[in-house]
XYZ file of C-alpha atoms in Angstrom:
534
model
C 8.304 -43.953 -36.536
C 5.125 -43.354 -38.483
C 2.370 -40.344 -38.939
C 0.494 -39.645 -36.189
C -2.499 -36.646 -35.940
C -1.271 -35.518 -32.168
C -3.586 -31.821 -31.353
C -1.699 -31.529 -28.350
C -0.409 -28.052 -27.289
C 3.603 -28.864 -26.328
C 4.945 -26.662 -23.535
C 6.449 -23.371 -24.562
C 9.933 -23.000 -24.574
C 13.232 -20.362 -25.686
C 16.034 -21.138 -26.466
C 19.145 -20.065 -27.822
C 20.378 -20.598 -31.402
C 24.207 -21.076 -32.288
C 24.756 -17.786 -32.141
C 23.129 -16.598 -29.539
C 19.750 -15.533 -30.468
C 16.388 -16.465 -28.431
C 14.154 -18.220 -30.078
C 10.788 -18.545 -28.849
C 7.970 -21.783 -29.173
C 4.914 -20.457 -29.862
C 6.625 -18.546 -32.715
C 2.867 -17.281 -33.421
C 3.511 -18.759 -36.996
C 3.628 -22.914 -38.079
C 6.292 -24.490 -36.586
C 8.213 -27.538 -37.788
C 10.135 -28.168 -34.435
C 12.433 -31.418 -35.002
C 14.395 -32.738 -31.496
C 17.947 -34.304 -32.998
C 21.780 -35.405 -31.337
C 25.052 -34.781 -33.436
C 25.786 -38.410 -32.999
C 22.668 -40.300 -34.166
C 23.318 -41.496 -37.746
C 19.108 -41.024 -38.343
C 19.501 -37.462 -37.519
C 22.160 -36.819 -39.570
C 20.155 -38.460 -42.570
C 16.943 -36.025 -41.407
C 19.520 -32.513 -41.213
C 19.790 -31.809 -44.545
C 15.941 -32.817 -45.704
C 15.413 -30.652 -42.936
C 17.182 -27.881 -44.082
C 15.563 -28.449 -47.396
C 12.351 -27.749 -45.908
C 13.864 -24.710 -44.100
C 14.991 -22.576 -47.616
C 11.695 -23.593 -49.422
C 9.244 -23.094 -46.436
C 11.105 -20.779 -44.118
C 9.215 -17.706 -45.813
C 6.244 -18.627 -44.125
C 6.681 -20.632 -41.865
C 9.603 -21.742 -38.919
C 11.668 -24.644 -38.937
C 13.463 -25.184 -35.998
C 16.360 -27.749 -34.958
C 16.542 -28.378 -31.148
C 19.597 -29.984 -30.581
C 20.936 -32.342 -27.712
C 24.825 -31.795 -28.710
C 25.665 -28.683 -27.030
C 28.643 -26.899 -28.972
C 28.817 -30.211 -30.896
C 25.681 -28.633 -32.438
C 28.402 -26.368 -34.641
C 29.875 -30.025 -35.938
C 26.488 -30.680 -37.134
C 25.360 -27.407 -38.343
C 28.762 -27.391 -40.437
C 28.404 -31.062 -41.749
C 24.971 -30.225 -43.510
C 25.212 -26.870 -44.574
C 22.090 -25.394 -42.194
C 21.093 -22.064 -42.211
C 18.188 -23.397 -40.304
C 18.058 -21.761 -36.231
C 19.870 -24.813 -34.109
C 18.862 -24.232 -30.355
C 20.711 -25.541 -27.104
C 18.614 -28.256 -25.609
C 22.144 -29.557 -24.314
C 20.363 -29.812 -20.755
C 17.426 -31.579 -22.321
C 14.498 -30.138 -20.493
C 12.379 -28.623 -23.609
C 12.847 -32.706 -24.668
C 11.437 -33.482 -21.352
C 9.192 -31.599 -21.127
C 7.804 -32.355 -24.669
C 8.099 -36.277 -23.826
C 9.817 -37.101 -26.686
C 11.343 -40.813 -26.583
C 13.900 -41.045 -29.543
C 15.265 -38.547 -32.130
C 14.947 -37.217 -34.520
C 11.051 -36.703 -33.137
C 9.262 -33.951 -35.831
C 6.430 -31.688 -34.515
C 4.160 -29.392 -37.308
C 2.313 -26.888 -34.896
C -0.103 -24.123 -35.570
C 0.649 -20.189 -34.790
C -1.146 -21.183 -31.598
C 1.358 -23.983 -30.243
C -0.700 -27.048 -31.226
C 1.043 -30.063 -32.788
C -1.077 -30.880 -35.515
C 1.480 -34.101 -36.779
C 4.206 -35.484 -35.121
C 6.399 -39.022 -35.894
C 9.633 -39.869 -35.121
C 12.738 -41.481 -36.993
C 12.774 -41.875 -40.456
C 10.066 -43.246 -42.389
C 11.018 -41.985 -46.251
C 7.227 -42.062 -46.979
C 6.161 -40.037 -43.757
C 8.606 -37.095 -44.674
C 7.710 -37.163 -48.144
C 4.347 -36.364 -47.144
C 4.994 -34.193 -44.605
C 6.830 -32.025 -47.460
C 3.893 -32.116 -49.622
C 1.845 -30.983 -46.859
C 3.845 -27.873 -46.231
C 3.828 -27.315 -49.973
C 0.342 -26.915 -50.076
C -0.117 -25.307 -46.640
C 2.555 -22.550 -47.501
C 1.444 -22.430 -51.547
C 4.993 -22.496 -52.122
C 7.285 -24.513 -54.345
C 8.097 -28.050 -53.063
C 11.319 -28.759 -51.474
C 14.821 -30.099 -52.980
C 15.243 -33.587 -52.287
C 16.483 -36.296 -53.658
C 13.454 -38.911 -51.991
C 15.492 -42.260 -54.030
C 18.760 -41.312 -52.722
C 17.688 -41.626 -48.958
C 16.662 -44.956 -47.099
C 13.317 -46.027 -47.368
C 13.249 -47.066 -43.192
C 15.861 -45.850 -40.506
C 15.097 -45.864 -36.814
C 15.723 -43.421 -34.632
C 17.880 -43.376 -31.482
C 16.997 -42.773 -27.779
C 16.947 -39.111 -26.621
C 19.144 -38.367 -24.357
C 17.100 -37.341 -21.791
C 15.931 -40.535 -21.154
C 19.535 -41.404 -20.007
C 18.756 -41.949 -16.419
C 21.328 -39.759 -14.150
C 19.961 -36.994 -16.833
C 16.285 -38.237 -16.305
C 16.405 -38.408 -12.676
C 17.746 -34.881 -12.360
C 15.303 -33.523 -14.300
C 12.639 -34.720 -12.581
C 14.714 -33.666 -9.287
C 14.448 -30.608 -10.963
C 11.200 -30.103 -11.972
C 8.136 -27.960 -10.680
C 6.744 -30.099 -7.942
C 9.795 -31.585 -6.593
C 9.631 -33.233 -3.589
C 13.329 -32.309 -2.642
C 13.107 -29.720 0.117
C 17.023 -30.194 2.002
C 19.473 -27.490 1.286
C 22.173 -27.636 -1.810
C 25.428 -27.317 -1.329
C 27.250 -26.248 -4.056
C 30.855 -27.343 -4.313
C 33.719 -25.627 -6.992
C 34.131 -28.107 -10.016
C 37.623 -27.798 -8.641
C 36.898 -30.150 -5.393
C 37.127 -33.262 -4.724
C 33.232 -34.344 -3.712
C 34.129 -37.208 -2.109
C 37.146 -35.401 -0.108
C 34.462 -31.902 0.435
C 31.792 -34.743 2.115
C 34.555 -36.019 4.541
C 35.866 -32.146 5.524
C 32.173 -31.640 6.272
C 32.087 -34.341 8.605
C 29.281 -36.604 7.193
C 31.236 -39.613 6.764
C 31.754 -42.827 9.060
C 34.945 -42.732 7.610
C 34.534 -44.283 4.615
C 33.828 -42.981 1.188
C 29.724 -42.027 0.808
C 28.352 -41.942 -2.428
C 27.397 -38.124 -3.375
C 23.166 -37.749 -2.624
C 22.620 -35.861 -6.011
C 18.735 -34.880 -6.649
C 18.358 -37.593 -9.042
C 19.953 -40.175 -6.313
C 17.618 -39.234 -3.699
C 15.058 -39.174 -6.118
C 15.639 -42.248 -7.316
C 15.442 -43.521 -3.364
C 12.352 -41.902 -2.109
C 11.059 -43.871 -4.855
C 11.199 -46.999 -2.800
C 8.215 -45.939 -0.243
C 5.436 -44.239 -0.591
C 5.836 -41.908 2.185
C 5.635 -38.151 1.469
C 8.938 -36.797 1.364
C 8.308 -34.222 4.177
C 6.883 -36.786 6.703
C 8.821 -36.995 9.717
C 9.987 -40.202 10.233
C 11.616 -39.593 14.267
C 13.285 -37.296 16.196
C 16.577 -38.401 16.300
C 18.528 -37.673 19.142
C 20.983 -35.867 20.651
C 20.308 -32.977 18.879
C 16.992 -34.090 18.516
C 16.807 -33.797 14.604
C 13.468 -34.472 12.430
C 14.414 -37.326 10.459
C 11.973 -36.742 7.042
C 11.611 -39.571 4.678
C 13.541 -37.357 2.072
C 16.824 -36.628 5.159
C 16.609 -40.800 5.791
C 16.758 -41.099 1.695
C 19.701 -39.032 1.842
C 21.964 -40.643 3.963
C 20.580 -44.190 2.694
C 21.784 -42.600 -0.651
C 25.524 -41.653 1.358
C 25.472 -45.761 2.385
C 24.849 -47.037 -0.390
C 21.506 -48.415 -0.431
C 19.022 -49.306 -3.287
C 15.516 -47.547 -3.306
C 14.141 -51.140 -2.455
C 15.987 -50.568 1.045
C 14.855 -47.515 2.268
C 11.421 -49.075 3.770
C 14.063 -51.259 6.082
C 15.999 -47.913 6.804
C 13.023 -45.896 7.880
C 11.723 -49.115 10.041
C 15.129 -49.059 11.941
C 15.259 -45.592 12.082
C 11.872 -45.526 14.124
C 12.453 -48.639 16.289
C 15.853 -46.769 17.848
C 14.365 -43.335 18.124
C 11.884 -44.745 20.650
C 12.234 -44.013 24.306
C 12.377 -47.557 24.932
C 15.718 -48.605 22.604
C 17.388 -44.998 24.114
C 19.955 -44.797 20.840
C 21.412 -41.610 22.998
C 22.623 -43.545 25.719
C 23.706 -46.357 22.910
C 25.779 -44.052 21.128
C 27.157 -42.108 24.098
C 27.893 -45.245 26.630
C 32.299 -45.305 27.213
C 30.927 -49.108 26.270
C 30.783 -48.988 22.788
C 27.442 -50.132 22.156
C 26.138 -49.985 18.779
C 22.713 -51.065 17.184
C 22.343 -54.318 15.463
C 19.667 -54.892 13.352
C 17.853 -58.369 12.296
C 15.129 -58.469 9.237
C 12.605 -61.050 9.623
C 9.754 -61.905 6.896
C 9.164 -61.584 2.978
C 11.415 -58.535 2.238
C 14.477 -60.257 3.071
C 14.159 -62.260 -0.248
C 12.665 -59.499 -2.137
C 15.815 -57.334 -1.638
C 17.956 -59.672 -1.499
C 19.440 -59.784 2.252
C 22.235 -62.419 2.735
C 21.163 -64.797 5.836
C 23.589 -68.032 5.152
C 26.990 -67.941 4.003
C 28.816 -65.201 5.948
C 25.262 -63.260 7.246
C 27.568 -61.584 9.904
C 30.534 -60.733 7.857
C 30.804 -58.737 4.483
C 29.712 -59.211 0.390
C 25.881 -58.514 0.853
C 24.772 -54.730 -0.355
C 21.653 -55.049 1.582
C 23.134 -56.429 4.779
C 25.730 -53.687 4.509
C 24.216 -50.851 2.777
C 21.203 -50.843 5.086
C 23.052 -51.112 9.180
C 25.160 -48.404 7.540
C 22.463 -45.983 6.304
C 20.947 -46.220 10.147
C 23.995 -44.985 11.202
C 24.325 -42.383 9.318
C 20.802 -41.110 10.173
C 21.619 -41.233 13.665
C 25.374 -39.088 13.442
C 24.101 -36.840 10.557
C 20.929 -36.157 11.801
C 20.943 -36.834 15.026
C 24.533 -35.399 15.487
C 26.047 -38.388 17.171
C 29.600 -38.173 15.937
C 32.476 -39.652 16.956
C 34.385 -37.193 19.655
C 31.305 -35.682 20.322
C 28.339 -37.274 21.714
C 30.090 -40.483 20.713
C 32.398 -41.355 23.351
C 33.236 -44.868 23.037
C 36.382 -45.747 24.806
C 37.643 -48.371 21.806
C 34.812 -47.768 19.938
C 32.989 -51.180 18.136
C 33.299 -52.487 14.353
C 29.720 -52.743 14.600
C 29.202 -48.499 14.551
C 30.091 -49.009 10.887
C 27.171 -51.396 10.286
C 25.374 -54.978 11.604
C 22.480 -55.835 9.742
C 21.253 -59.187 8.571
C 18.430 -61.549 7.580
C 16.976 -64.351 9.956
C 17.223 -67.627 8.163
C 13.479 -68.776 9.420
C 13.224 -71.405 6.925
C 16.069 -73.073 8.137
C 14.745 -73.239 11.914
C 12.605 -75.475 13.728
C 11.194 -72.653 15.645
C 9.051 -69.813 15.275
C 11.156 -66.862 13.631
C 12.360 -63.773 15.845
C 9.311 -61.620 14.907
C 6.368 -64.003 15.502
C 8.380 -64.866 18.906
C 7.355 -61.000 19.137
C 3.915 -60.742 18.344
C 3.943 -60.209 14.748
C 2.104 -62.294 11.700
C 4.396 -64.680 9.954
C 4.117 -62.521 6.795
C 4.876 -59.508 8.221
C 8.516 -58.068 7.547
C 9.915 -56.854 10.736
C 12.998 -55.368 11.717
C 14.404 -55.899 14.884
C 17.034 -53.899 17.029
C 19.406 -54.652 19.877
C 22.229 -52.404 21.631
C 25.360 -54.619 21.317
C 28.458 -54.062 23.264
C 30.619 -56.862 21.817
C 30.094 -59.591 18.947
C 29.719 -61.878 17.219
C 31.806 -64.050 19.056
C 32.149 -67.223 17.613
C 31.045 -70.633 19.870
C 32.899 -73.895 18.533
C 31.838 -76.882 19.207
C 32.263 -79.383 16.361
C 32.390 -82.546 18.479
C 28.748 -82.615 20.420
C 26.826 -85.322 19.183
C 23.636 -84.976 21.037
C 21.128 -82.177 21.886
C 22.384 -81.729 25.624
C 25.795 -81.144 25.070
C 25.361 -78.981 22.197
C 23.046 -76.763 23.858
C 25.559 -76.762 26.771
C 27.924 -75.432 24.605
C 26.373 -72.447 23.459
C 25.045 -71.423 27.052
C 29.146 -71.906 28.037
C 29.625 -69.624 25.035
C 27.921 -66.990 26.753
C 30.014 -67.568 30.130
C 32.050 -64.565 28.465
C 28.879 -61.898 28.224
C 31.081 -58.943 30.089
C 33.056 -60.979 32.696
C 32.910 -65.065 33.180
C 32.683 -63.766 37.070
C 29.594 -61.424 36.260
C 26.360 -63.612 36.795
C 22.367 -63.020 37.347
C 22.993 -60.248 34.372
C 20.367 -57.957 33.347
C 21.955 -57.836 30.282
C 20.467 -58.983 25.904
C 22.359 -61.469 24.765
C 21.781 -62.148 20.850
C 22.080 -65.990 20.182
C 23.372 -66.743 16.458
C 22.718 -70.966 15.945
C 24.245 -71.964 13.118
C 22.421 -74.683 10.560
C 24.669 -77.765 11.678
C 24.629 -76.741 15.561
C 20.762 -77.144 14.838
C 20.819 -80.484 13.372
C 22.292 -81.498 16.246
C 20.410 -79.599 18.857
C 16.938 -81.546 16.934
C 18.326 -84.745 16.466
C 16.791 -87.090 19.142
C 13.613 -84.622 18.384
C 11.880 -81.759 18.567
C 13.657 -78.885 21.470
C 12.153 -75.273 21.213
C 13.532 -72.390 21.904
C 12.353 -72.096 26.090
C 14.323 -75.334 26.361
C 17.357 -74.197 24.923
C 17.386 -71.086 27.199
C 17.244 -73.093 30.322
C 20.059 -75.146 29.599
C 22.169 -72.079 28.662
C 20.708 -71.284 32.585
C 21.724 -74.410 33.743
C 25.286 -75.121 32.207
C 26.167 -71.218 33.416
C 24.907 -71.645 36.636
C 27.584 -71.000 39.400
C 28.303 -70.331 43.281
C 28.090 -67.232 44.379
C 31.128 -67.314 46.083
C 33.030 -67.733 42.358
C 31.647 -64.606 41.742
C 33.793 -62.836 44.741
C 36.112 -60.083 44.121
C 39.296 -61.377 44.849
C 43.367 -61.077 43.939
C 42.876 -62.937 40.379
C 40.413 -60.279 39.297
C 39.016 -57.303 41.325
C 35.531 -57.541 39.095
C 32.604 -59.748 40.764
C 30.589 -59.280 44.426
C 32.648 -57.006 46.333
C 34.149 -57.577 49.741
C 31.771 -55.058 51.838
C 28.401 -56.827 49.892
C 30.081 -60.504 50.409
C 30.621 -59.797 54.152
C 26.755 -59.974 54.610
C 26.297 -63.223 52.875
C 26.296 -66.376 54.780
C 27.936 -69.836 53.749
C 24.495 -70.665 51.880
C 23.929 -67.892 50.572
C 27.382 -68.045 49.072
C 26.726 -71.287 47.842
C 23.253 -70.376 46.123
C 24.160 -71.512 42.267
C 23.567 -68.287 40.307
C 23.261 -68.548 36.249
C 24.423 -66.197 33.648
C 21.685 -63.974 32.938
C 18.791 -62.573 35.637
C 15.932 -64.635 33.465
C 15.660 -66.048 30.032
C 13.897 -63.201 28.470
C 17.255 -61.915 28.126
C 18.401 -64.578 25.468
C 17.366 -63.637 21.715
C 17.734 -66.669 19.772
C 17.743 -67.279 15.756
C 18.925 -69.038 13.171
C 21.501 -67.796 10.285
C 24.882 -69.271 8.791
C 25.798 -71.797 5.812
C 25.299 -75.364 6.411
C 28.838 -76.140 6.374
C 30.410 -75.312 9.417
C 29.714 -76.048 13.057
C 29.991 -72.347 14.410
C 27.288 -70.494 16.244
C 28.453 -66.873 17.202
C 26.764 -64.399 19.861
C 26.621 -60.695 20.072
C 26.986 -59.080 23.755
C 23.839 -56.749 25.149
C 24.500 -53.351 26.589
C 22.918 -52.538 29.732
C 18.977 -53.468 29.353
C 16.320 -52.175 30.668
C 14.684 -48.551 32.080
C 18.616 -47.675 32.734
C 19.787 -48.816 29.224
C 18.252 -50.247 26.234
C 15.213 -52.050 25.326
C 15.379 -54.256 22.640
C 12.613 -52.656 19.662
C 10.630 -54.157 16.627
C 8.948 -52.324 13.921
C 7.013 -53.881 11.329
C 8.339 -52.659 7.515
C 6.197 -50.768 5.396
C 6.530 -51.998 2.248
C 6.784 -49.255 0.289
């Protein structure tokens, strides 16, 4: 709000007046260009001093009003009498472009374009000499105002470009864009949220519309060029860019601090290893489930206590979701197509959450895996079935808790199904920890054997027989012996199969588990990826 010598040369711009005629900046004689809104009590006290200037200048020079009102400009044309031009800036890009920040902003140029003086709001004493300067740059007769009747200091108000669905679009819009996907253009008549689920991009729930400015507003959460590819998703073997992985994070819901976590995942289960087209097109249902490790968890804000598993996080939600989408809109895994689930799995929505590490007495999930402490890691798993919850609020000591979460895992496909080649995702809740560490110190190699040990069970229980027709089938029994039959088998074919971490509230003596898909060369591989920042 006060005098400022600027020589700067302000983009060039045309525009139309109120009644339709182009006006043009350079006008190749001075300019007073002045950026106003019908609605900003400042501007409305500048109009008329403005037009003032206008009938005792306008003979040699051009005074121009660029308004922000659209055909509210006529309400404010009317109220103060102009005859001055008023030009649509209703879209606000000559304000953009000029970088104005409130209005009314006032610009003197030279024939050639550059701003000689420019100030903004209302300072009396900066218009007053502004109007003595014209006088004595035009040699004409000073203008018509009544200085004592107006306020001595007024501030201006915020253009409206700086509004930020408008900013964001603009600079979606602007030369240099990194936007590259295709627009689709929808009537003003339709429904967008309706149009998105007739074109088949939903989960089937509502997505929020990727406008420029939304994605924009994402891909500003990474550094990443827009056009790098981020994988090839399959089964149609898509390139997921940065900018298609900001779209669909837009779709889920996400905040541009996610999308580092979204692009992680969406590399870890494009690998060979993790197999996400066998995930998604398995009559098993197996979906991806994702678990954050390190610093980002608090920096965006990841739930990993009260109700990690369950709903009421954004980030927990926002980002399993997002990695979904990525995978059916880019990948084309949709549901009747590739995706041919027999009862499909809650968990093809979403399953994200955040280790609790400070809460267990163990290394965290991604050091287990070879990464620093500080690192942020994201960590995925095909999951058939889960979380399944494990009570046990009675155990008192280490043994029989950790009994009771290896018998919670009897149920990993069958109870008759042992020596499984099969991930099994262990969930210990705070309290089942406390008691697990109570007599001292039992890492996480100890728990898995006892899981081994409690779930450890004769062959021959394992037999196919008229209870259930699942287990060791009569032709491969018939060439065991006695011992052999007797050999105590345990749940899983090794311990490297059991995942263990720590999440939950302390209140509440319930563990859960998530059951593994088939794992391995003829399934999935368990993947981490460290998190780029951003």
């Amino acid at each position: 709000m006060h005098n400022e010598t600027a020589d700067i040369s302000p983009p060039g711009f045309s525009l139309a007046d109120l009644a339709g005629a182009t006006h043009s900046f350079p006008t190749r004689r001075r300019a007073l260009v002045c950026f106003v809104k019908q609605d900003c009590e400042t501007c409305n006290t500048a109009g008329p001093v403005l037009e003032a200037f206008h009938r005792a200048f306008g003979s040699e020079m051009d005074v121009l009003l660029v308004s922000q009102s659209g055909d509210a400009s006529t309400v404010f044309a009317q109220r103060h009498g102009l005859r001055m031009p008023v030009l649509d800036d209703r879209a606000c890009k000559t304000a953009f472009a000029w970088d104005i920040e409130s209005v009314p902003s006032v610009f003197l140029c030279d024939a050639d374009g550059t701003c000689m003086t420019r100030f903004e709001g209302f300072v009396r004493s900066d218009w007053e000499a502004l109007a003595a300067d014209l006088a004595a740059q035009t040699g004409t007769p000073a203008a018509q105002v009544d200085w004592q009747g107006l306020p001595a200091w007024r501030p201006g108000c915020g253009s409206k470009h700086l509004d930020p669905e408008v900013f964001d679009k603009l600079r979606a819009e602007a030369q240099g864009s990194p936007i590259r996907a295709r627009r689709i253009e929808i009537a003003s008549s339709d429904d967008v949220a309706e149009f998105m689920f007739d074109q088949g991009f939903s989960d089937g729930l509502p997505l929020v519309p990727p406008t420029p400015e939304r994605v924009m507003r994402m891909l500003a959460g990474t550094h990443r060029d827009a056009q790098d590819v981020v994988a090839t998703v399959p089964p149609n073997m898509g390139e997921a860019t940065v900018e298609k992985v900001a779209i669909n994070a837009v779709m889920a819901g996400c905040k541009p601090e996610y999308l580092p976590v979204v692009i992680a995942g969406v590399e870890a289960v494009c690998t060979d290893a993790f197999n996400i087209h066998g995930v998604t097109a398995t009559t098993m249902g197996a979906a991806p489930v994702m678990v954050v490790n390190g610093p980002i968890r608090d920096r965006i804000g990841m739930n990993m206590k009260l109700g990690a598993l369950g709903a009421g996080n954004r980030a927990n939600a926002t980002i399993g979701r997002a990695l979904r989408l990525v995978v059916r809109n880019v990948g084309g895994a949709s549901t009747g197509g590739v995706e041919r689930s027999t009862l499909g799995n809650p968990m093809k929505f979403t399953m994200c959450f955040a280790e609790w590490e400070e809460r267990a007495p163990w290394e965290p999930l991604h050091v287990e895996r070879g990464f620093n402490r500080e690192d942020s890691v994201v960590t995925v798993f095909a999951m058939t079935g889960g979380p399944v919850h494990i009570v046990d609020q009675t155990s008192r000591g280490p043994e029989q808790i950790a009994g009771s979460l290896g018998m919670g895992l009897e149920g990993v496909f069958l109870p008759k199904m042992h020596n499984l080649p099969v991930d099994a995702l262990l969930v210990v809740c705070p309290e089942h920890i406390d008691t697990l560490m109570r007599d001292g110190p039992w890492d996480k190699d100890r728990l898995r054997d006892r899981i081994q040990q409690v779930t450890s069970r004769p062959l021959r229980e394992m037999l196919a027989d008229e209870r259930s027709g699942a287990g060791i089938l009569p032709d491969a029994a018939a060439g065991m012996d006695a011992e052999a039959l007797d050999r105590p088998a345990p749940k899983f074919a090794g311990t490297d199969f059991i995942h263990i971490v720590v999440a939950g509230s302390d209140a509440g003596k319930f563990s859960s588990a998530f059951h593994g898909w088939a794992t391995g060369e003829v399934g999935s591989i368990s993947v981490s990826r460290k998190i780029d920042p951003g």
